C-alpha atoms as a PDB file:
ATOM      1  CA  UNK A   1      10.697  65.082  97.938  1.00  0.00           C
ATOM      2  CA  UNK A   2      13.830  63.124  97.108  1.00  0.00           C
ATOM      3  CA  UNK A   3      14.531  62.021  93.567  1.00  0.00           C
ATOM      4  CA  UNK A   4      16.662  59.156  92.390  1.00  0.00           C
ATOM      5  CA  UNK A   5      19.274  59.919  89.795  1.00  0.00           C
ATOM      6  CA  UNK A   6      21.467  57.369  88.087  1.00  0.00           C
ATOM      7  CA  UNK A   7      24.514  57.010  85.887  1.00  0.00           C
ATOM      8  CA  UNK A   8      22.628  57.355  82.589  1.00  0.00           C
ATOM      9  CA  UNK A   9      20.972  60.229  80.796  1.00  0.00           C
ATOM     10  CA  UNK A  10      19.278  61.060  77.524  1.00  0.00           C
ATOM     11  CA  UNK A  11      18.898  58.368  74.871  1.00  0.00           C
ATOM     12  CA  UNK A  12      20.983  55.864  76.842  1.00  0.00           C
ATOM     13  CA  UNK A  13      18.669  56.154  79.845  1.00  0.00           C
ATOM     14  CA  UNK A  14      15.561  55.856  77.650  1.00  0.00           C
ATOM     15  CA  UNK A  15      16.891  52.789  75.787  1.00  0.00           C
ATOM     16  CA  UNK A  16      17.861  51.004  78.978  1.00  0.00           C
ATOM     17  CA  UNK A  17      14.634  51.958  80.768  1.00  0.00           C
ATOM     18  CA  UNK A  18      12.595  50.536  77.891  1.00  0.00           C
ATOM     19  CA  UNK A  19      14.583  47.285  77.915  1.00  0.00           C
ATOM     20  CA  UNK A  20      14.297  46.895  81.691  1.00  0.00           C
ATOM     21  CA  UNK A  21      10.562  47.705  81.764  1.00  0.00           C
ATOM     22  CA  UNK A  22       9.904  45.190  78.988  1.00  0.00           C
ATOM     23  CA  UNK A  23      11.897  42.561  80.858  1.00  0.00           C
ATOM     24  CA  UNK A  24       9.982  43.323  84.050  1.00  0.00           C
ATOM     25  CA  UNK A  25       6.605  42.866  82.356  1.00  0.00           C
ATOM     26  CA  UNK A  26       7.751  39.618  80.711  1.00  0.00           C
ATOM     27  CA  UNK A  27       9.016  38.240  84.036  1.00  0.00           C
ATOM     28  CA  UNK A  28       5.916  39.206  86.013  1.00  0.00           C
ATOM     29  CA  UNK A  29       3.590  37.672  83.432  1.00  0.00           C
ATOM     30  CA  UNK A  30       5.804  34.600  83.058  1.00  0.00           C
ATOM     31  CA  UNK A  31       5.559  34.001  86.828  1.00  0.00           C
ATOM     32  CA  UNK A  32       1.770  34.418  86.692  1.00  0.00           C
ATOM     33  CA  UNK A  33       1.406  32.073  83.722  1.00  0.00           C
ATOM     34  CA  UNK A  34       3.618  29.459  85.376  1.00  0.00           C
ATOM     35  CA  UNK A  35       1.570  29.632  88.595  1.00  0.00           C
ATOM     36  CA  UNK A  36      -1.714  29.393  86.679  1.00  0.00           C
ATOM     37  CA  UNK A  37      -0.421  26.276  84.932  1.00  0.00           C
ATOM     38  CA  UNK A  38       0.936  24.906  88.235  1.00  0.00           C
ATOM     39  CA  UNK A  39      -2.454  25.179  89.923  1.00  0.00           C
ATOM     40  CA  UNK A  40      -4.491  23.714  87.060  1.00  0.00           C
ATOM     41  CA  UNK A  41      -2.153  21.018  85.750  1.00  0.00           C
ATOM     42  CA  UNK A  42      -3.432  17.473  85.217  1.00  0.00           C
ATOM     43  CA  UNK A  43      -1.994  14.413  83.533  1.00  0.00           C
ATOM     44  CA  UNK A  44       0.369  11.472  83.851  1.00  0.00           C
ATOM     45  CA  UNK A  45       3.419  13.747  84.227  1.00  0.00           C
ATOM     46  CA  UNK A  46       1.795  15.995  86.801  1.00  0.00           C
ATOM     47  CA  UNK A  47       4.442  15.775  89.538  1.00  0.00           C
ATOM     48  CA  UNK A  48       7.656  16.668  87.649  1.00  0.00           C
ATOM     49  CA  UNK A  49       5.954  19.419  85.622  1.00  0.00           C
ATOM     50  CA  UNK A  50       4.249  20.781  88.748  1.00  0.00           C
ATOM     51  CA  UNK A  51       7.654  21.071  90.435  1.00  0.00           C
ATOM     52  CA  UNK A  52       9.314  22.551  87.352  1.00  0.00           C
ATOM     53  CA  UNK A  53       6.633  25.231  87.146  1.00  0.00           C
ATOM     54  CA  UNK A  54       7.467  26.195  90.742  1.00  0.00           C
ATOM     55  CA  UNK A  55      11.163  26.458  89.808  1.00  0.00           C
ATOM     56  CA  UNK A  56      10.267  28.653  86.854  1.00  0.00           C
ATOM     57  CA  UNK A  57       8.086  30.898  89.037  1.00  0.00           C
ATOM     58  CA  UNK A  58      10.844  31.301  91.642  1.00  0.00           C
ATOM     59  CA  UNK A  59      13.409  32.127  88.969  1.00  0.00           C
ATOM     60  CA  UNK A  60      11.142  34.721  87.327  1.00  0.00           C
ATOM     61  CA  UNK A  61      10.319  36.341  90.668  1.00  0.00           C
ATOM     62  CA  UNK A  62      13.978  36.602  91.679  1.00  0.00           C
ATOM     63  CA  UNK A  63      14.932  38.194  88.377  1.00  0.00           C
ATOM     64  CA  UNK A  64      11.967  40.587  88.364  1.00  0.00           C
ATOM     65  CA  UNK A  65      13.125  42.066  91.659  1.00  0.00           C
ATOM     66  CA  UNK A  66      16.684  42.500  90.375  1.00  0.00           C
ATOM     67  CA  UNK A  67      15.454  44.093  87.145  1.00  0.00           C
ATOM     68  CA  UNK A  68      13.077  46.448  88.996  1.00  0.00           C
ATOM     69  CA  UNK A  69      15.826  47.504  91.388  1.00  0.00           C
ATOM     70  CA  UNK A  70      18.201  48.205  88.487  1.00  0.00           C
ATOM     71  CA  UNK A  71      15.476  50.334  86.920  1.00  0.00           C
ATOM     72  CA  UNK A  72      15.332  52.409  90.106  1.00  0.00           C
ATOM     73  CA  UNK A  73      19.143  52.608  90.201  1.00  0.00           C
ATOM     74  CA  UNK A  74      19.181  54.301  86.782  1.00  0.00           C
ATOM     75  CA  UNK A  75      16.607  56.820  88.023  1.00  0.00           C
ATOM     76  CA  UNK A  76      13.441  55.401  86.469  1.00  0.00           C
ATOM     77  CA  UNK A  77      10.300  54.093  88.170  1.00  0.00           C
ATOM     78  CA  UNK A  78       9.610  50.433  87.390  1.00  0.00           C
ATOM     79  CA  UNK A  79       5.946  49.701  86.724  1.00  0.00           C
ATOM     80  CA  UNK A  80       4.829  46.252  87.793  1.00  0.00           C
ATOM     81  CA  UNK A  81       1.218  47.157  88.405  1.00  0.00           C
ATOM     82  CA  UNK A  82      -1.367  44.646  87.302  1.00  0.00           C
ATOM     83  CA  UNK A  83      -2.983  47.110  84.890  1.00  0.00           C
ATOM     84  CA  UNK A  84       0.371  47.843  83.273  1.00  0.00           C
ATOM     85  CA  UNK A  85       1.258  44.166  82.915  1.00  0.00           C
ATOM     86  CA  UNK A  86      -2.200  43.335  81.517  1.00  0.00           C
ATOM     87  CA  UNK A  87      -2.030  46.220  79.036  1.00  0.00           C
ATOM     88  CA  UNK A  88       1.533  45.675  77.836  1.00  0.00           C
ATOM     89  CA  UNK A  89       2.188  41.935  78.005  1.00  0.00           C
ATOM     90  CA  UNK A  90       2.942  40.174  74.752  1.00  0.00           C
ATOM     91  CA  UNK A  91       2.634  36.686  76.210  1.00  0.00           C
ATOM     92  CA  UNK A  92      -0.282  34.423  75.274  1.00  0.00           C
ATOM     93  CA  UNK A  93      -2.585  33.642  78.175  1.00  0.00           C
ATOM     94  CA  UNK A  94      -3.643  30.202  79.379  1.00  0.00           C
ATOM     95  CA  UNK A  95      -7.189  28.933  79.383  1.00  0.00           C
ATOM     96  CA  UNK A  96      -9.059  29.124  82.669  1.00  0.00           C
ATOM     97  CA  UNK A  97      -9.649  25.414  83.217  1.00  0.00           C
ATOM     98  CA  UNK A  98      -7.760  22.135  83.770  1.00  0.00           C
ATOM     99  CA  UNK A  99      -4.617  22.016  81.674  1.00  0.00           C
ATOM    100  CA  UNK A 100      -3.305  18.766  80.228  1.00  0.00           C
ATOM    101  CA  UNK A 101       0.366  18.210  81.002  1.00  0.00           C
ATOM    102  CA  UNK A 102       1.300  17.904  77.309  1.00  0.00           C
ATOM    103  CA  UNK A 103      -0.420  21.176  76.496  1.00  0.00           C
ATOM    104  CA  UNK A 104       1.329  22.883  79.410  1.00  0.00           C
ATOM    105  CA  UNK A 105       4.733  21.680  78.204  1.00  0.00           C
ATOM    106  CA  UNK A 106       4.014  22.893  74.663  1.00  0.00           C
ATOM    107  CA  UNK A 107       2.655  26.244  75.876  1.00  0.00           C
ATOM    108  CA  UNK A 108       5.523  26.862  78.288  1.00  0.00           C
ATOM    109  CA  UNK A 109       8.017  25.957  75.561  1.00  0.00           C
ATOM    110  CA  UNK A 110       6.420  28.541  73.267  1.00  0.00           C
ATOM    111  CA  UNK A 111       6.156  31.207  75.968  1.00  0.00           C
ATOM    112  CA  UNK A 112       9.759  30.726  77.068  1.00  0.00           C
ATOM    113  CA  UNK A 113      10.893  30.886  73.440  1.00  0.00           C
ATOM    114  CA  UNK A 114       9.147  34.254  73.066  1.00  0.00           C
ATOM    115  CA  UNK A 115      10.629  35.618  76.281  1.00  0.00           C
ATOM    116  CA  UNK A 116      14.079  34.332  75.308  1.00  0.00           C
ATOM    117  CA  UNK A 117      13.945  36.102  71.962  1.00  0.00           C
ATOM    118  CA  UNK A 118      13.001  39.408  73.582  1.00  0.00           C
ATOM    119  CA  UNK A 119      15.629  39.051  76.321  1.00  0.00           C
ATOM    120  CA  UNK A 120      18.325  38.514  73.703  1.00  0.00           C
ATOM    121  CA  UNK A 121      17.090  41.638  71.861  1.00  0.00           C
ATOM    122  CA  UNK A 122      17.339  43.575  75.125  1.00  0.00           C
ATOM    123  CA  UNK A 123      20.859  42.263  75.713  1.00  0.00           C
ATOM    124  CA  UNK A 124      21.890  43.648  72.322  1.00  0.00           C
ATOM    125  CA  UNK A 125      20.075  46.961  72.899  1.00  0.00           C
ATOM    126  CA  UNK A 126      21.854  47.599  76.210  1.00  0.00           C
ATOM    127  CA  UNK A 127      25.349  46.618  75.058  1.00  0.00           C
ATOM    128  CA  UNK A 128      26.635  50.135  74.550  1.00  0.00           C
ATOM    129  CA  UNK A 129      24.410  52.343  76.718  1.00  0.00           C
ATOM    130  CA  UNK A 130      24.709  50.295  79.936  1.00  0.00           C
ATOM    131  CA  UNK A 131      26.837  47.157  80.326  1.00  0.00           C
ATOM    132  CA  UNK A 132      25.641  46.823  83.946  1.00  0.00           C
ATOM    133  CA  UNK A 133      22.004  46.434  82.886  1.00  0.00           C
ATOM    134  CA  UNK A 134      23.147  44.262  79.995  1.00  0.00           C
ATOM    135  CA  UNK A 135      24.865  41.942  82.482  1.00  0.00           C
ATOM    136  CA  UNK A 136      21.624  41.539  84.426  1.00  0.00           C
ATOM    137  CA  UNK A 137      19.691  40.847  81.232  1.00  0.00           C
ATOM    138  CA  UNK A 138      22.306  38.262  80.211  1.00  0.00           C
ATOM    139  CA  UNK A 139      21.702  36.474  83.506  1.00  0.00           C
ATOM    140  CA  UNK A 140      17.940  36.520  82.901  1.00  0.00           C
ATOM    141  CA  UNK A 141      18.414  35.248  79.334  1.00  0.00           C
ATOM    142  CA  UNK A 142      20.654  32.439  80.558  1.00  0.00           C
ATOM    143  CA  UNK A 143      18.028  31.206  83.031  1.00  0.00           C
ATOM    144  CA  UNK A 144      15.163  31.624  80.547  1.00  0.00           C
ATOM    145  CA  UNK A 145      17.128  29.657  77.931  1.00  0.00           C
ATOM    146  CA  UNK A 146      17.756  26.877  80.462  1.00  0.00           C
ATOM    147  CA  UNK A 147      14.063  26.646  81.338  1.00  0.00           C
ATOM    148  CA  UNK A 148      13.188  26.705  77.640  1.00  0.00           C
ATOM    149  CA  UNK A 149      15.519  23.789  77.003  1.00  0.00           C
ATOM    150  CA  UNK A 150      14.127  21.838  79.966  1.00  0.00           C
ATOM    151  CA  UNK A 151      10.509  22.248  78.836  1.00  0.00           C
ATOM    152  CA  UNK A 152      11.471  21.537  75.213  1.00  0.00           C
ATOM    153  CA  UNK A 153      13.115  18.275  76.249  1.00  0.00           C
ATOM    154  CA  UNK A 154       9.781  17.039  77.624  1.00  0.00           C
ATOM    155  CA  UNK A 155       7.822  17.675  74.419  1.00  0.00           C
END
């Protein structure tokens, strides 16, 4: 059986693996939350928010693949299984019914603020052990911050 080795070892590998796995879980759950809101959205501002939720989902999905592939490149298995995401997510979950557009904007603003804070923490944590992973996390943080601003502007 082949094994994947990477450029990191010891504490550096563990620190970066933890940051990347946390980012992966946040991005997977963010995409799921955005889709849940997208499907159940109602209200006077349905159309622009519906489209923005699709943009957010696409962005999260693109970044989750990049983050998972970087995790493999450092020699660690990414874990995006549903059970892992459900057990380890720190994001609040939406209700299972129709969601008023104002409530969706407020919820997405809060969720994106939480994800942004954690992404910035991960950027700082990976500064020394792995600038390559840090660069990827910076890109994620930049896009999360943009989406946060765009949802905030609607509230």
